[in-house]
Coordinates of N, CA and C in Angstrom, one line a residue:
M247 N 48.7 84.1 59.0 CA 49.8 84.9 58.6 C 49.9 86.2 59.4
K248 N 48.7 86.8 59.7 CA 48.6 88.0 60.5 C 49.2 87.8 61.9
H249 N 48.8 86.6 62.4 CA 49.2 86.3 63.8 C 50.7 86.1 63.9
I250 N 51.3 85.5 62.9 CA 52.8 85.3 62.9 C 53.5 86.7 62.8
L251 N 53.0 87.5 61.9 CA 53.6 88.9 61.7 C 53.4 89.7 63.0
Y252 N 52.3 89.6 63.7 CA 52.1 90.3 64.9 C 53.0 89.8 66.0
L253 N 53.2 88.5 66.1 CA 54.1 87.9 67.0 C 55.5 88.3 66.8
L254 N 55.9 88.4 65.5 CA 57.3 88.8 65.2 C 57.5 90.3 65.6
L255 N 56.5 91.1 65.5 CA 56.6 92.5 65.8 C 56.6 92.7 67.3
V256 N 55.9 92.0 68.1 CA 55.7 92.1 69.5 C 56.9 91.5 70.3
L257 N 57.4 90.4 69.8 CA 58.5 89.7 70.5 C 59.7 90.5 70.8
P258 N 60.2 91.3 69.9 CA 61.4 92.2 70.3 C 61.0 93.2 71.4
L259 N 59.8 93.7 71.4 CA 59.4 94.6 72.4 C 59.3 93.9 73.8
L260 N 58.8 92.7 73.8 CA 58.8 92.0 75.1 C 60.2 91.7 75.6
M261 N 61.1 91.4 74.7 CA 62.4 91.1 75.1 C 63.1 92.3 75.7
L262 N 62.9 93.5 75.1 CA 63.5 94.7 75.6 C 62.9 95.1 76.9
G263 N 61.6 94.8 77.1 CA 61.0 95.1 78.4 C 61.5 94.3 79.5
S264 N 62.0 93.1 79.2 CA 62.4 92.2 80.2 C 63.9 92.3 80.6
C265 N 64.6 93.2 79.8 CA 66.0 93.4 80.1 C 66.2 94.0 81.5
N266 N 67.1 93.6 82.2 CA 67.4 94.1 83.6 C 68.8 94.6 83.6
T267 N 68.9 95.9 83.9 CA 70.2 96.5 83.9 C 70.8 96.6 85.4
E268 N 70.0 96.0 86.3 CA 70.5 96.0 87.7 C 71.3 94.8 88.0
D269 N 72.5 95.0 88.7 CA 73.4 93.9 89.0 C 72.7 93.0 90.1
D270 N 73.1 91.7 90.0 CA 72.8 90.8 91.0 C 73.8 90.9 92.2
I271 N 73.4 91.7 93.2 CA 74.3 92.0 94.3 C 74.8 90.7 95.0
D272 N 73.9 89.7 95.2 CA 74.3 88.5 95.9 C 75.3 87.7 95.1
E273 N 75.1 87.6 93.8 CA 76.1 86.9 92.9 C 77.5 87.6 93.0
I274 N 77.5 88.9 93.0 CA 78.8 89.6 93.0 C 79.4 89.5 94.3
F275 N 78.8 90.0 95.4 CA 79.4 90.2 96.6 C 79.4 89.0 97.5
I276 N 78.3 88.3 97.6 CA 78.1 87.2 98.5 C 78.5 85.9 97.9
S277 N 79.6 85.8 97.2 CA 79.9 84.6 96.4 C 81.3 84.1 96.9
G278 N 81.7 84.4 98.0 CA 83.0 83.9 98.5 C 83.9 85.0 99.0
T279 N 85.2 84.6 99.2 CA 86.2 85.5 99.7 C 86.9 86.1 98.6
W280 N 87.1 87.4 98.7 CA 87.8 88.2 97.7 C 89.3 88.5 98.1
N281 N 90.2 88.4 97.2 CA 91.6 88.7 97.5 C 92.1 89.9 96.6
V282 N 92.9 90.7 97.1 CA 93.5 91.8 96.4 C 94.3 91.3 95.2
V283 N 94.2 91.9 94.0 CA 95.1 91.6 92.9 C 96.1 92.7 92.8
N284 N 95.6 94.0 92.8 CA 96.5 95.1 92.7 C 95.7 96.4 92.8
Y285 N 96.4 97.5 92.9 CA 95.7 98.8 92.9 C 96.1 99.4 91.6
F286 N 95.2 100.3 91.0 CA 95.4 100.8 89.7 C 95.2 102.3 89.8
G287 N 96.0 103.1 89.0 CA 95.9 104.5 88.9 C 95.7 104.9 87.4
K288 N 95.6 106.1 87.1 CA 95.4 106.6 85.8 C 94.3 105.7 85.1
A289 N 93.2 105.6 85.8 CA 92.2 104.6 85.4 C 91.2 105.2 84.4
N290 N 90.8 104.3 83.5 CA 89.6 104.6 82.7 C 88.6 103.6 83.2
W291 N 87.7 104.1 84.1 CA 86.8 103.2 84.8 C 85.8 102.5 83.9
E292 N 85.4 103.2 82.8 CA 84.4 102.6 81.9 C 85.0 101.4 81.1
K293 N 86.3 101.5 80.8 CA 87.0 100.5 80.0 C 87.7 99.5 80.9
R294 N 87.6 99.7 82.2 CA 88.2 98.8 83.2 C 89.7 98.6 83.0
N295 N 90.4 99.7 82.7 CA 91.8 99.6 82.6 C 92.5 100.7 83.4
G296 N 93.7 100.5 83.7 CA 94.5 101.5 84.5 C 95.9 101.0 84.6
E297 N 96.7 101.8 85.2 CA 98.1 101.5 85.4 C 98.3 100.8 86.7
P298 N 98.8 99.6 86.7 CA 99.0 98.9 88.0 C 100.0 99.7 88.9
F299 N 99.6 99.8 90.2 CA 100.5 100.5 91.1 C 101.7 99.7 91.4
Y300 N 101.6 98.4 91.6 CA 102.7 97.5 91.9 C 103.0 96.7 90.6
K301 N 104.2 96.7 90.1 CA 104.6 96.0 88.9 C 105.4 94.8 89.3
M302 N 105.1 93.6 88.8 CA 105.8 92.4 89.1 C 107.3 92.4 88.8
Y303 N 107.7 93.2 87.7 CA 109.1 93.2 87.3 C 109.9 94.2 88.1
E304 N 109.3 94.9 89.0 CA 110.1 95.8 89.9 C 110.3 95.1 91.2
K305 N 111.4 95.3 91.8 CA 111.8 94.6 93.1 C 110.7 94.8 94.2
E306 N 110.4 96.1 94.4 CA 109.4 96.4 95.5 C 108.0 95.8 95.0
G307 N 107.7 95.9 93.8 CA 106.4 95.4 93.3 C 106.2 94.0 93.5
E308 N 107.2 93.2 93.3 CA 107.1 91.7 93.5 C 106.8 91.4 94.9
Q309 N 107.5 92.1 95.8 CA 107.3 91.8 97.3 C 105.9 92.3 97.7
A310 N 105.6 93.5 97.2 CA 104.3 94.1 97.6 C 103.1 93.2 97.1
L311 N 103.2 92.7 95.9 CA 102.2 91.8 95.4 C 102.0 90.5 96.2
K312 N 103.2 90.0 96.6 CA 103.1 88.8 97.5 C 102.3 89.1 98.8
I313 N 102.5 90.3 99.3 CA 101.9 90.6 100.6 C 100.4 90.9 100.4
I314 N 100.1 91.9 99.4 CA 98.7 92.3 99.3 C 97.8 91.2 98.7
S315 N 98.4 90.2 98.0 CA 97.5 89.2 97.5 C 97.0 88.3 98.6
T316 N 97.5 88.4 99.8 CA 96.9 87.7 101.0 C 95.8 88.4 101.6
F317 N 95.6 89.7 101.3 CA 94.6 90.5 101.9 C 93.3 90.0 101.4
S318 N 92.3 89.9 102.3 CA 91.0 89.4 101.8 C 89.8 90.1 102.5
I319 N 88.7 90.0 101.9 CA 87.4 90.5 102.4 C 86.3 89.6 102.0
T320 N 85.4 89.3 102.9 CA 84.3 88.4 102.7 C 83.0 89.2 103.1
F321 N 82.1 89.3 102.1 CA 80.8 90.0 102.4 C 79.8 89.0 102.8
S322 N 79.0 89.4 103.8 CA 77.9 88.5 104.2 C 76.5 89.1 103.8
K323 N 75.6 88.2 103.6 CA 74.2 88.6 103.2 C 73.6 89.5 104.2
D324 N 74.0 89.5 105.4 CA 73.3 90.4 106.4 C 73.9 91.8 106.4
G325 N 74.7 92.1 105.4 CA 75.2 93.5 105.3 C 76.5 93.7 106.1
T326 N 77.1 92.7 106.6 CA 78.4 92.9 107.3 C 79.5 92.3 106.4
F327 N 80.8 92.6 106.7 CA 81.9 92.1 106.1 C 83.0 91.9 107.1
A328 N 84.0 91.0 106.8 CA 85.1 90.8 107.6 C 86.3 90.5 106.7
G329 N 87.5 90.9 107.1 CA 88.7 90.7 106.3 C 89.9 90.5 107.1
T330 N 91.0 90.2 106.3 CA 92.3 90.0 106.9 C 93.3 90.8 106.1
M331 N 94.4 91.2 106.7 CA 95.5 91.8 106.1 C 96.7 91.5 106.9
Q332 N 97.8 92.2 106.6 CA 99.1 91.8 107.3 C 99.0 91.9 108.8
N333 N 99.0 90.8 109.5 CA 98.9 90.7 111.0 C 97.7 91.5 111.5
A334 N 96.6 91.5 110.9 CA 95.5 92.3 111.4 C 94.2 91.7 110.7
T335 N 93.1 92.0 111.4 CA 91.7 91.7 110.9 C 90.9 93.0 110.9
F336 N 89.8 93.0 110.2 CA 88.9 94.2 110.3 C 87.5 93.7 110.0
D337 N 86.5 94.5 110.3 CA 85.1 94.2 109.9 C 84.3 95.5 109.8
G338 N 83.1 95.3 109.4 CA 82.2 96.5 109.2 C 80.9 96.1 108.5
K339 N 80.3 97.1 108.0 CA 79.0 97.0 107.3 C 79.2 97.5 105.8
W340 N 78.4 96.8 105.0 CA 78.5 97.2 103.6 C 77.0 97.4 103.0
Q341 N 77.0 98.2 102.0 CA 75.7 98.4 101.3 C 76.0 98.7 99.8
A342 N 75.3 98.0 98.9 CA 75.5 98.2 97.5 C 74.2 98.4 96.8
N343 N 74.2 99.2 95.7 CA 73.0 99.5 94.9 C 73.3 98.9 93.5
G344 N 72.5 97.9 93.1 CA 72.7 97.3 91.8 C 72.4 98.2 90.6
K345 N 71.5 99.2 90.8 CA 71.1 100.0 89.7 C 72.2 101.0 89.3
D346 N 72.8 101.7 90.3 CA 73.8 102.7 90.0 C 75.2 102.3 90.3
R347 N 75.3 101.0 90.8 CA 76.6 100.4 91.1 C 77.4 101.2 92.1
T348 N 76.7 101.7 93.1 CA 77.4 102.3 94.2 C 77.6 101.4 95.4
I349 N 78.6 101.7 96.2 CA 78.9 100.8 97.3 C 79.3 101.7 98.5
R350 N 79.0 101.3 99.7 CA 79.5 102.0 100.8 C 80.0 101.0 101.8
L351 N 81.2 101.2 102.3 CA 81.8 100.3 103.3 C 82.1 101.1 104.5
T352 N 81.6 100.7 105.7 CA 81.8 101.4 106.9 C 82.6 100.4 107.8
L353 N 83.8 100.8 108.2 CA 84.6 99.9 109.1 C 84.2 100.2 110.5
N354 N 84.3 99.1 111.3 CA 84.1 99.2 112.8 C 85.5 99.5 113.4
G355 N 85.5 100.4 114.3 CA 86.8 100.7 115.0 C 87.9 101.2 114.0
S356 N 89.1 101.0 114.5 CA 90.3 101.4 113.8 C 91.2 100.3 113.6
P357 N 91.2 99.6 112.4 CA 92.1 98.5 112.2 C 93.5 98.9 112.2
N358 N 94.4 97.9 112.5 CA 95.8 98.1 112.5 C 96.3 98.5 111.1
T359 N 96.7 99.7 111.0 CA 97.2 100.2 109.7 C 98.7 100.5 109.8
S360 N 99.4 100.0 110.7 CA 100.8 100.3 110.9 C 101.7 99.9 109.7
P361 N 101.6 98.6 109.2 CA 102.3 98.4 108.0 C 101.7 99.2 106.8
R362 N 102.4 99.8 106.0 CA 101.9 100.7 105.0 C 100.9 100.0 104.0
Y363 N 101.1 98.7 103.8 CA 100.2 98.0 102.9 C 98.8 97.9 103.5
N364 N 98.8 97.7 104.8 CA 97.5 97.7 105.5 C 96.8 99.1 105.4
K365 N 97.5 100.1 105.6 CA 97.0 101.5 105.5 C 96.4 101.7 104.1
Q366 N 97.1 101.3 103.1 CA 96.7 101.5 101.7 C 95.4 100.8 101.4
F367 N 95.3 99.5 101.9 CA 94.2 98.7 101.7 C 92.9 99.3 102.3
I368 N 93.1 99.7 103.6 CA 92.0 100.3 104.3 C 91.5 101.6 103.7
E369 N 92.4 102.4 103.2 CA 92.1 103.6 102.5 C 91.2 103.4 101.3
Y370 N 91.6 102.4 100.5 CA 90.9 102.0 99.3 C 89.5 101.6 99.7
L371 N 89.3 100.8 100.7 CA 88.0 100.3 101.2 C 87.2 101.5 101.7
K372 N 87.7 102.3 102.5 CA 87.0 103.5 103.0 C 86.5 104.4 101.9
D373 N 87.3 104.6 100.9 CA 87.0 105.5 99.8 C 86.1 105.0 98.7
A374 N 85.9 103.6 98.8 CA 85.1 103.0 97.7 C 83.7 103.6 97.6
A375 N 83.3 104.0 96.4 CA 82.0 104.6 96.2 C 81.3 103.9 95.0
F376 N 82.1 103.3 94.1 CA 81.5 102.6 93.0 C 82.1 101.2 92.9
Y377 N 81.4 100.3 92.3 CA 81.9 98.9 92.0 C 81.6 98.5 90.5
Q378 N 82.4 97.6 90.0 CA 82.1 96.9 88.8 C 82.5 95.5 89.0
G379 N 81.9 94.6 88.3 CA 82.3 93.2 88.4 C 81.3 92.2 88.3
D380 N 81.7 91.0 88.6 CA 80.8 89.8 88.6 C 81.3 88.9 89.6
S381 N 81.0 87.6 89.5 CA 81.4 86.6 90.6 C 82.8 86.2 90.5
N382 N 83.6 86.8 89.5 CA 85.0 86.4 89.3 C 85.9 87.6 89.6
V383 N 85.6 88.8 89.2 CA 86.4 90.0 89.4 C 85.6 91.1 90.0
L384 N 86.1 91.8 90.9 CA 85.5 93.0 91.6 C 86.4 94.1 91.6
L385 N 85.9 95.3 91.1 CA 86.7 96.5 91.1 C 85.9 97.5 92.0
L386 N 86.7 98.2 92.9 CA 86.1 99.2 93.8 C 86.8 100.5 93.5
A387 N 86.1 101.6 93.3 CA 86.7 102.9 92.9 C 86.1 104.0 93.8
P388 N 86.9 105.0 94.1 CA 86.4 106.2 94.8 C 85.5 107.0 93.9
E389 N 85.0 108.1 94.5 CA 84.0 109.0 93.8 C 84.6 109.4 92.4
E390 N 85.8 109.8 92.3 CA 86.3 110.4 91.0 C 86.7 109.3 90.0
K391 N 86.7 108.0 90.4 CA 86.9 106.9 89.5 C 88.3 107.0 88.7
K392 N 89.3 107.6 89.3 CA 90.6 107.7 88.6 C 91.6 106.6 89.1
T393 N 91.2 105.9 90.2 CA 91.9 104.8 90.8 C 90.9 103.7 91.1
Y394 N 91.4 102.5 91.3 CA 90.6 101.5 91.8 C 91.4 100.3 92.3
I395 N 90.7 99.5 93.1 CA 91.4 98.3 93.6 C 90.7 97.1 92.9
Q396 N 91.5 96.1 92.5 CA 90.9 94.9 91.8 C 91.1 93.8 92.8
L397 N 90.0 93.0 92.9 CA 89.9 91.8 93.7 C 89.5 90.6 92.9
R398 N 89.8 89.4 93.3 CA 89.4 88.2 92.6 C 89.1 87.2 93.7
H399 N 88.4 86.1 93.3 CA 88.1 85.1 94.3 C 89.3 84.3 94.7
K400 N 89.3 84.0 95.9 CA 90.4 83.2 96.5 C 90.6 81.9 95.8

């Protein structure tokens, strides 16, 4: 009986000790191609909600969502990434920390940002400092976490 009681007392401690609060970087980032869903402002980063920048029921919003949903980025295990946007491609290096959920994206060269949607996308990527997500949804936010970009798998 003593052994059973001891086991029942120690088991929860063992389980707590084995909890890992670090994200699986490979599962999140190196799990395929990500496409833009929308950009969000007035964000509550902790609750993963914000106001969509482009709204489907607005004329400009519908057109913008059609365009930006084709924008993509693919992260590679070697720390590089490549992406596409309206009539342009881009690439660079990435680094993420699973403990504090920080990310840094460094673009190579100057991608074509002449269409305004391209410029907006590149600015969100350059400003990204934090991430949230899993292998289905990825959010990237700047330092102040008041806006973010949402991506999903292709």
